Coordinates of N, CA and C in Angstrom, one line a residue:
X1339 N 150.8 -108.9 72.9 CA 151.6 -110.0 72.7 C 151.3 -111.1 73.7
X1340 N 151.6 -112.4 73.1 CA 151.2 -113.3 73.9 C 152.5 -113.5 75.2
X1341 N 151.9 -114.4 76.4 CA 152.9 -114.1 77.6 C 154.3 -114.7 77.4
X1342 N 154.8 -115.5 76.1 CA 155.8 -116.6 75.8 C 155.8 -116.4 74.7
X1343 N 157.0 -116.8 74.2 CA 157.2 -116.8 72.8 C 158.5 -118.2 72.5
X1344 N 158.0 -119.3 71.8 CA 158.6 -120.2 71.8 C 159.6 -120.3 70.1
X1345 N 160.6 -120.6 70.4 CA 161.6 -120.5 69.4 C 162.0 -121.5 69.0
X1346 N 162.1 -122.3 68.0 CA 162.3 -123.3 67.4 C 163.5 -123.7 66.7
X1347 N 164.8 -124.1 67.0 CA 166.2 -125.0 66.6 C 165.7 -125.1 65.7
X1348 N 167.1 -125.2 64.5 CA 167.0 -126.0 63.2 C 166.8 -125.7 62.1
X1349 N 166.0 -123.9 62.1 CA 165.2 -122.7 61.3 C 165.5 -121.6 61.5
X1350 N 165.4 -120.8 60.5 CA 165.0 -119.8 61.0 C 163.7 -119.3 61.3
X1351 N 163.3 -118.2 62.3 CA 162.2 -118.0 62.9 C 161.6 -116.8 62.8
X1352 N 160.5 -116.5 62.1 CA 160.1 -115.4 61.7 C 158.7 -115.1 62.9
X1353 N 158.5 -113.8 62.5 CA 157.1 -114.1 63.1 C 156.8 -112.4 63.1
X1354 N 155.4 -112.0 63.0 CA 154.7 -110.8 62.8 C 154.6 -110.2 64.3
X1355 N 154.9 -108.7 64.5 CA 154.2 -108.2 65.4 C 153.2 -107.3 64.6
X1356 N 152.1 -106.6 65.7 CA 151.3 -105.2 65.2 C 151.5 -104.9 66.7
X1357 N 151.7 -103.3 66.3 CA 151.9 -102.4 67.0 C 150.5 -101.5 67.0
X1358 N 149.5 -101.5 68.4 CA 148.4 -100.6 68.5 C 149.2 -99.6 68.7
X1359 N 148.1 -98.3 68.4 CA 148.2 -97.1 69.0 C 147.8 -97.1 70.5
X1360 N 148.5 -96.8 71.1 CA 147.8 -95.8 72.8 C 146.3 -95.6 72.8
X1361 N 145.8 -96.5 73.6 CA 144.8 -96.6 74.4 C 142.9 -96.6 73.2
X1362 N 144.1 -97.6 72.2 CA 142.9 -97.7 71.3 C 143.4 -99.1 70.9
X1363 N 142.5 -99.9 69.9 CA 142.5 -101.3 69.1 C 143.1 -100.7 67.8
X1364 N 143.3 -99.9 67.1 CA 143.9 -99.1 66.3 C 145.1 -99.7 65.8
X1365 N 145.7 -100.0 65.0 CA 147.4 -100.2 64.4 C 147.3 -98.9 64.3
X1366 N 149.1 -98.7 64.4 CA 149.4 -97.4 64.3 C 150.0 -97.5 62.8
X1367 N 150.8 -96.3 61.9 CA 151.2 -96.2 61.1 C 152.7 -95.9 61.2
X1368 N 153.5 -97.0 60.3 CA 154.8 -97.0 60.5 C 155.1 -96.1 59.6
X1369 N 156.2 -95.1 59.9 CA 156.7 -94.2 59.2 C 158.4 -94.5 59.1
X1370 N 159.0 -93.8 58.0 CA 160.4 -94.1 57.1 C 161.3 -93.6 58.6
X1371 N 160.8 -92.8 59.3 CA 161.7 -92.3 60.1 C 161.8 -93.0 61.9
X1372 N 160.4 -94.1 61.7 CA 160.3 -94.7 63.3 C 161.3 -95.7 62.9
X1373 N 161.5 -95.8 64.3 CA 163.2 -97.3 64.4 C 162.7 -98.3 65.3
X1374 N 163.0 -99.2 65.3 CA 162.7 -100.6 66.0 C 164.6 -101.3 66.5
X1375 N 164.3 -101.8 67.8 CA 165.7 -102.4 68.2 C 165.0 -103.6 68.9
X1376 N 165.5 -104.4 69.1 CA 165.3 -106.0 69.6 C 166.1 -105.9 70.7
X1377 N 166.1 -106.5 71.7 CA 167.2 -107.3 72.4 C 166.7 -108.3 73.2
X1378 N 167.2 -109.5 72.7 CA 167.3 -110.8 73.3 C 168.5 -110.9 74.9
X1379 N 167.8 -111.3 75.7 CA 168.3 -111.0 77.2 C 167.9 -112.1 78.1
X1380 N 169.4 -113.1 78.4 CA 169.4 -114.0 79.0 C 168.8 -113.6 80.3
X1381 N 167.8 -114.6 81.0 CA 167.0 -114.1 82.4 C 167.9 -114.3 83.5
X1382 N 169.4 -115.3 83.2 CA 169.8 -115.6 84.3 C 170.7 -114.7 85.0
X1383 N 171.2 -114.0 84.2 CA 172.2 -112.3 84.4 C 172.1 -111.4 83.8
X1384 N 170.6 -111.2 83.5 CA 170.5 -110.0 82.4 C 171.1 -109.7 81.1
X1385 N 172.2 -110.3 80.8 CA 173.3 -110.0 80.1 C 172.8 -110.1 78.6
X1386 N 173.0 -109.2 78.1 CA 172.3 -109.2 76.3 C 172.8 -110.0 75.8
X1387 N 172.2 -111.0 75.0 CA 173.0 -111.9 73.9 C 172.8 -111.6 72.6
X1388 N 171.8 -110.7 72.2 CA 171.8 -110.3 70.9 C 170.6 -109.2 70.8
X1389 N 171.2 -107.9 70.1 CA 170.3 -106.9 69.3 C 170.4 -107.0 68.2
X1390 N 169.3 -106.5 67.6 CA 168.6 -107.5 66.2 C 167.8 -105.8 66.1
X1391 N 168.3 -105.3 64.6 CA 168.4 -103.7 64.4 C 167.2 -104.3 63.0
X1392 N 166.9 -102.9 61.8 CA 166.3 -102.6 61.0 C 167.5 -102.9 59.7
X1393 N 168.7 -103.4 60.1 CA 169.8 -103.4 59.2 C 170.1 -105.4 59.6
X1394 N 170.3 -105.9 58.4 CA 170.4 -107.2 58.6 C 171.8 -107.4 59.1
X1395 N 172.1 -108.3 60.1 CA 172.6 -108.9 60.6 C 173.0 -110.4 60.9
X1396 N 174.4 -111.2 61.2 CA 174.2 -112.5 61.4 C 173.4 -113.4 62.4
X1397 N 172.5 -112.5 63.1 CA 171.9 -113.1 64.2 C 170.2 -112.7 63.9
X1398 N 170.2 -111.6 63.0 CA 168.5 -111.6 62.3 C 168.5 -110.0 62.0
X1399 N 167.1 -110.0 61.6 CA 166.9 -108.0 61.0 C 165.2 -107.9 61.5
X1400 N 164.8 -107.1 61.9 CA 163.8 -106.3 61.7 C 163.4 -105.6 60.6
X1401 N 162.2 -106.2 60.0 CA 161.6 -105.2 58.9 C 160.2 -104.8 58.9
X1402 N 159.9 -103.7 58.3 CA 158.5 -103.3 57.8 C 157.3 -104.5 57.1
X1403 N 156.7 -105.1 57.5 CA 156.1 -106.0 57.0 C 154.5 -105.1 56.0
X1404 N 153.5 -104.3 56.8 CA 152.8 -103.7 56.5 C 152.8 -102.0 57.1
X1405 N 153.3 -101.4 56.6 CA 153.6 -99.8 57.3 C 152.1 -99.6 57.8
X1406 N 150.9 -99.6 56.8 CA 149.8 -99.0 57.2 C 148.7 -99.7 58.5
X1407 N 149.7 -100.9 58.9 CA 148.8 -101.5 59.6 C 149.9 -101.8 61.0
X1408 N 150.8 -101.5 61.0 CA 151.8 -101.6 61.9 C 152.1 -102.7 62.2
X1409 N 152.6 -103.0 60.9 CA 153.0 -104.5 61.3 C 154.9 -104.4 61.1
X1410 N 155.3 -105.5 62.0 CA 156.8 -105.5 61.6 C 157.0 -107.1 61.4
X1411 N 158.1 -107.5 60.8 CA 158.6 -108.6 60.9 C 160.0 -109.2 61.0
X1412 N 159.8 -110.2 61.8 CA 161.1 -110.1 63.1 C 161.9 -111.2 62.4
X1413 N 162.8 -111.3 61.8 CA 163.7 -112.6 61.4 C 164.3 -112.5 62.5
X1414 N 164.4 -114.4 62.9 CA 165.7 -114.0 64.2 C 166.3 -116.1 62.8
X1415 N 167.8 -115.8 62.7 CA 168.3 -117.0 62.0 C 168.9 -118.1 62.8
X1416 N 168.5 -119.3 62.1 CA 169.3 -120.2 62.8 C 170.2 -120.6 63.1
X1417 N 171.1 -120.0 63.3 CA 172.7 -120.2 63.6 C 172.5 -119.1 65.0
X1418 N 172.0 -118.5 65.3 CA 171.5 -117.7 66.4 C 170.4 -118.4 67.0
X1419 N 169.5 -119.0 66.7 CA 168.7 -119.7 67.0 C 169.4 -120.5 68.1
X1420 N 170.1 -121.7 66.9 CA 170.8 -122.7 67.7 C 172.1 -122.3 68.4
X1421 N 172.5 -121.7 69.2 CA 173.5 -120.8 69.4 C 172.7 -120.8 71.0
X1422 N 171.3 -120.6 71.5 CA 171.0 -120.3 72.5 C 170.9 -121.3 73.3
X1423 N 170.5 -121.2 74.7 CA 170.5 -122.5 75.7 C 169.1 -123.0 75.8
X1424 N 168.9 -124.3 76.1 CA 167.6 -124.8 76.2 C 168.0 -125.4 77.6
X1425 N 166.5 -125.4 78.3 CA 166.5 -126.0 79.4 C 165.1 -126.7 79.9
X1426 N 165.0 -128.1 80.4 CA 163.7 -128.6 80.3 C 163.2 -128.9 81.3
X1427 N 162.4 -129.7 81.7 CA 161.5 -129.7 82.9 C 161.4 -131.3 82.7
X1428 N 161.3 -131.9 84.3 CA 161.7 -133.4 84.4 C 160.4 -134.0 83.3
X1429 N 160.6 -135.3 83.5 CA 160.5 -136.5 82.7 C 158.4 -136.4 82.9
X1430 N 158.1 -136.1 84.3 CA 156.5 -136.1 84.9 C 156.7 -134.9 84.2
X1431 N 156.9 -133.8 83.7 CA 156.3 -132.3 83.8 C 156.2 -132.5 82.0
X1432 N 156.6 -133.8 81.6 CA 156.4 -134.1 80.1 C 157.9 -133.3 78.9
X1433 N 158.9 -132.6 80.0 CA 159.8 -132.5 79.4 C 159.6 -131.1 78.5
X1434 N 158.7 -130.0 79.5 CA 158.8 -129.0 78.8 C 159.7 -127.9 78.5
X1435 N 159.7 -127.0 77.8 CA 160.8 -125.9 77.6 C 160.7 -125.0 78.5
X1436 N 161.8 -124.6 79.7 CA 162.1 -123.6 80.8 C 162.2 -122.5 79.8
X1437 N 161.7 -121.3 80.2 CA 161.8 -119.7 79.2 C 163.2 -119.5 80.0
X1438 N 164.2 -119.7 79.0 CA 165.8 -118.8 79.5 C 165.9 -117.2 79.2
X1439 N 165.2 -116.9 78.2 CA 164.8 -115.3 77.9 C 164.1 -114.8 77.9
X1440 N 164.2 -113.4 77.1 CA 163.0 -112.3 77.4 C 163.7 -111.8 76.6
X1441 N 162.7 -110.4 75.8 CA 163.0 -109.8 74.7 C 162.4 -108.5 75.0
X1442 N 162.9 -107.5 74.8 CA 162.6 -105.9 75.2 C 163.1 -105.2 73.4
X1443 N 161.6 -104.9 73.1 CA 161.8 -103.9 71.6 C 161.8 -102.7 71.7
X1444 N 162.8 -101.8 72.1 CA 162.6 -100.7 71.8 C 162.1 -99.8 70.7
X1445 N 160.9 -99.0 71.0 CA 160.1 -98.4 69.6 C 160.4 -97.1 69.4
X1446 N 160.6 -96.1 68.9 CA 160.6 -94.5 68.7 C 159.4 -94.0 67.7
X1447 N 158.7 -94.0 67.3 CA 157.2 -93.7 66.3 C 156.8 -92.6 66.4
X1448 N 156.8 -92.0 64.9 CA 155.7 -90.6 65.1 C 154.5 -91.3 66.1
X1449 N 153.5 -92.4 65.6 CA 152.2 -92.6 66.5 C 152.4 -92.4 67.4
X1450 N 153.0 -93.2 67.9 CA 153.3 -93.6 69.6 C 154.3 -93.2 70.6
X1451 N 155.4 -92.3 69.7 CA 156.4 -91.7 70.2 C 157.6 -92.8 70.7
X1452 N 157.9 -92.7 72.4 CA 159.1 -93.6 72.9 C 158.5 -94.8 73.8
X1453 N 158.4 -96.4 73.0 CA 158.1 -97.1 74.0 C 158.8 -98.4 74.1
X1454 N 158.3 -99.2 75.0 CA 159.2 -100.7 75.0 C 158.2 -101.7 75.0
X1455 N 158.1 -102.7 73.7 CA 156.9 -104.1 73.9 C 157.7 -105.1 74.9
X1456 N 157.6 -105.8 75.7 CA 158.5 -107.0 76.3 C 157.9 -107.8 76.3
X1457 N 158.5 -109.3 75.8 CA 157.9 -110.4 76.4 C 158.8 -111.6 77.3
X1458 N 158.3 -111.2 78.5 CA 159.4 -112.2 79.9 C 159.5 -113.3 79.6
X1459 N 158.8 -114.2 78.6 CA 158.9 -115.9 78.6 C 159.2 -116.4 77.3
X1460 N 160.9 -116.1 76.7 CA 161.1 -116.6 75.8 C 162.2 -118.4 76.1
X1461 N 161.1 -119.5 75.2 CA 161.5 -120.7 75.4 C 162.6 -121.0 73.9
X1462 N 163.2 -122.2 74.0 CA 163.4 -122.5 73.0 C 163.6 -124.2 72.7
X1463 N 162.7 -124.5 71.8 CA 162.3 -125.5 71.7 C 163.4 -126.4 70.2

């Protein structure tokens, strides 16, 4: 995953992961019985602001996008979207988006067993 993940007001926001296998370029294969959990986690007190499950919810769902290629797809909606804090950077730095979050997915997988993807620099734009 890339080191940031920028989120966009006004939409909802979808977007693909692939899950390798361990210590290969490989996708792994999603099976009916692996689980996926989200949690969106403010950086300034750790404090959870939203888990985002394989069961739809008012804040988004995790689904199976391609099982054989390990792909998932993340809805997170706009009412949750715009719900979060934005914070920017002066007027010289061109007014960029400060990352207020970070996102930790917990995985369980036949492939790959028990793991966690994170990404420390979620912005919202």
């Amino acid at each position: 995953m890339s080191s940031y993940i920028t989120l966009n007001q006004n939409m909802d926001n979808e977007f693909i992961l692939t899950i390798k296998k361990n210590h290969t370029l490989l996708p792994i294969v999603i099976y009916e019985t692996d689980t996926f959990e989200m949690q969106i986690i403010k950086m300034e007190d750790n404090s959870v602001v939203s888990t985002i499950e394989m069961t739809e919810s008012d804040d988004g769902q995790i689904t199976v996008y391609d099982e054989d290629n390990g792909q998932l797809m993340v809805l997170l909606k706009e009412s949750f979207i715009n719900s979060l804090e934005i914070e920017r950077g002066e007027k010289a730095d061109r007014y960029y988006e400060k990352p207020m979050y970070r996102i930790a997915l917990k995985a369980n997988t036949v492939d790959n067993g028990n793991f966690i993807l994170k990404v420390n620099n979620i912005r919202i734009a």
